[in-house]
PDB file of C-alpha atoms and ligand atoms in Angstrom:
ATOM      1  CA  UNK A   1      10.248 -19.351  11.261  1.00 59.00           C
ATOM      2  CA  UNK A   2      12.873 -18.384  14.140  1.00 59.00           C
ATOM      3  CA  UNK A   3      16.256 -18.818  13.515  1.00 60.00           C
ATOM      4  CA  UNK A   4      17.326 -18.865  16.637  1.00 62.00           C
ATOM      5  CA  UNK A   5      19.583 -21.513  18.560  1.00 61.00           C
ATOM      6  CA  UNK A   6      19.216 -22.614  21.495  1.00 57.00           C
ATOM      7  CA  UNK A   7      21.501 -25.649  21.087  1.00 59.00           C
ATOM      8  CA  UNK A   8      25.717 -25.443  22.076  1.00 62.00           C
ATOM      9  CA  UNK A   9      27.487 -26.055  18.686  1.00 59.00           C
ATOM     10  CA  UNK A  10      29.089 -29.135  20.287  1.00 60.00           C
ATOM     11  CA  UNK A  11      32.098 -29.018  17.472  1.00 58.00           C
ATOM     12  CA  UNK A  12      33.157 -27.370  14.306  1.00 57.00           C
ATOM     13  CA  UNK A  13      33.038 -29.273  11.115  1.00 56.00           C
ATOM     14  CA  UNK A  14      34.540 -28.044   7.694  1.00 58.00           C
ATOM     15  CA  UNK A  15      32.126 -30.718   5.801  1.00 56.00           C
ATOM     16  CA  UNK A  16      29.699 -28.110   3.809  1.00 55.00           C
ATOM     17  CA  UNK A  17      27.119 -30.793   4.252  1.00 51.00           C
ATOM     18  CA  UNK A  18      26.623 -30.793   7.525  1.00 50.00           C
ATOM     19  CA  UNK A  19      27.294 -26.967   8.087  1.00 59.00           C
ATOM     20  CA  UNK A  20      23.497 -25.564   8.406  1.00 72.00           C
ATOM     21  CA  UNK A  21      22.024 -27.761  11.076  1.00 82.00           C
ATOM     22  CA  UNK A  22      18.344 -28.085  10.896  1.00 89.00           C
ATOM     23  CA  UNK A  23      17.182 -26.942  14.625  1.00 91.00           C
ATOM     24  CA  UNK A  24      15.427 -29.230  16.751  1.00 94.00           C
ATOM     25  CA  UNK A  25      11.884 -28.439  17.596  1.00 93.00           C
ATOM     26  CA  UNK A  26      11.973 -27.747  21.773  1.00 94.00           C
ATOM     27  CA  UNK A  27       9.623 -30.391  22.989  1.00 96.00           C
ATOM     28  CA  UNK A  28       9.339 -32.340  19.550  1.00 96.00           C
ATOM     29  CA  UNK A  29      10.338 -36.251  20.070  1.00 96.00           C
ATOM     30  CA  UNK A  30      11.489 -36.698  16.256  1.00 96.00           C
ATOM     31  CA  UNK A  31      13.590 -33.780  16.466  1.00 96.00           C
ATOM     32  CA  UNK A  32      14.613 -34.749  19.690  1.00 97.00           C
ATOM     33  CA  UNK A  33      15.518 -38.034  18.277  1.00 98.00           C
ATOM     34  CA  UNK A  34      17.432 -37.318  15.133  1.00 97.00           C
ATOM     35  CA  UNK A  35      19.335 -34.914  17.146  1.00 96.00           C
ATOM     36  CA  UNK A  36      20.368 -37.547  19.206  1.00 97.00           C
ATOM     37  CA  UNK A  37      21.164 -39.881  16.226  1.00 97.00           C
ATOM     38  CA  UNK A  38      22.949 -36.977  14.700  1.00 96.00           C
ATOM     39  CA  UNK A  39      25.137 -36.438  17.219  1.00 95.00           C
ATOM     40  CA  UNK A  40      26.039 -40.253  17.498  1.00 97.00           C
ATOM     41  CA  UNK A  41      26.874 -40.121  13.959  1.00 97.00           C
ATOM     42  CA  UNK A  42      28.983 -37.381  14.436  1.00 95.00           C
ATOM     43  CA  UNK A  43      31.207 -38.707  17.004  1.00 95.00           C
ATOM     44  CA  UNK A  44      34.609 -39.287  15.191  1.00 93.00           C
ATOM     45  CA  UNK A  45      35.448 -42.079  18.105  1.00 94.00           C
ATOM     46  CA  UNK A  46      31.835 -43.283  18.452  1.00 95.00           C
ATOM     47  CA  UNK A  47      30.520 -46.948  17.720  1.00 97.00           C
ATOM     48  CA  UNK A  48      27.525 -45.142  15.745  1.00 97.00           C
ATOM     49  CA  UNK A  49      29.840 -42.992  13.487  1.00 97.00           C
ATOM     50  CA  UNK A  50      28.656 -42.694  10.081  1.00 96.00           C
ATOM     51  CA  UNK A  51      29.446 -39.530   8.374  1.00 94.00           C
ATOM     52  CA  UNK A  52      26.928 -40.032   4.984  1.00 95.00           C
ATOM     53  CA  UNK A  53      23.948 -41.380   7.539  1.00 96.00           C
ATOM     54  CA  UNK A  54      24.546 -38.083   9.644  1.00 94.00           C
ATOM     55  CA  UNK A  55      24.341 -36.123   6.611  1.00 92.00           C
ATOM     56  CA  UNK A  56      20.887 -38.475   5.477  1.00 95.00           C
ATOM     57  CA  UNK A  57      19.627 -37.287   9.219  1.00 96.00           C
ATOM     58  CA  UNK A  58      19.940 -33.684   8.514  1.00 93.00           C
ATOM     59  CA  UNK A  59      17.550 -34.221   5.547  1.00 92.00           C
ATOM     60  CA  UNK A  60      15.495 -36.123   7.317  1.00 94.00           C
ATOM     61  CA  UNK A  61      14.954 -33.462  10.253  1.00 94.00           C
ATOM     62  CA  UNK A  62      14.306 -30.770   7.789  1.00 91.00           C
ATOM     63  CA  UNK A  63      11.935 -32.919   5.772  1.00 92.00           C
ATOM     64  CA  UNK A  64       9.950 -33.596   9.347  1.00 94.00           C
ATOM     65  CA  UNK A  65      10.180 -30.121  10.264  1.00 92.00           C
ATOM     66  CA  UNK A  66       9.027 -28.353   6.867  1.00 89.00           C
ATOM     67  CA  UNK A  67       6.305 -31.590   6.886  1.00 86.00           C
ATOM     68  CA  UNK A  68       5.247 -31.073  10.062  1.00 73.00           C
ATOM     69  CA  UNK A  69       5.987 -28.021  11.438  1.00 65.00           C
ATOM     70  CA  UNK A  70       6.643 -25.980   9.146  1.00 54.00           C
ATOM     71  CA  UNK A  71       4.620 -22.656   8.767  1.00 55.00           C
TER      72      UNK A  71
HETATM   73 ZN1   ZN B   1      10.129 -32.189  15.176  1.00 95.81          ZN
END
């Protein structure tokens, strides 16, 4: 397992939960998905903010990655 990123931090956040970022998957449409809804949680200003649902997505995307591509 790489632990590479690829991805821009797009902004620092002191909330421990959300501090290790699973990684999406290049090329994986889940990944690619939650990382989208992540980031729409995320937004402090957004319509879609939801601080405790961004934190459920970042279990989610590590449960789908160690399920399913995980080595
Ligand atoms: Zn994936």
């Amino acid at each position: 397992m790489t632990l590479e990123r690829t991805l821009r931090d797009p902004v620092q956040l002191l909330d421990p939960a959300q501090y290790v970022d699973p990684v999406p998957t290049p090329g994986c449409d889940v990944c690619a998905a939650l990382a989208r809804q992540l980031k729409e949680a995320r937004e402090p200003h957004g319509p879609k903010y939801d601080a405790s649902r961004a934190s459920d997505i970042v279990v989610e995307m590590r449960r789908h990655q160690e399920g399913v591509e995980g080595k």
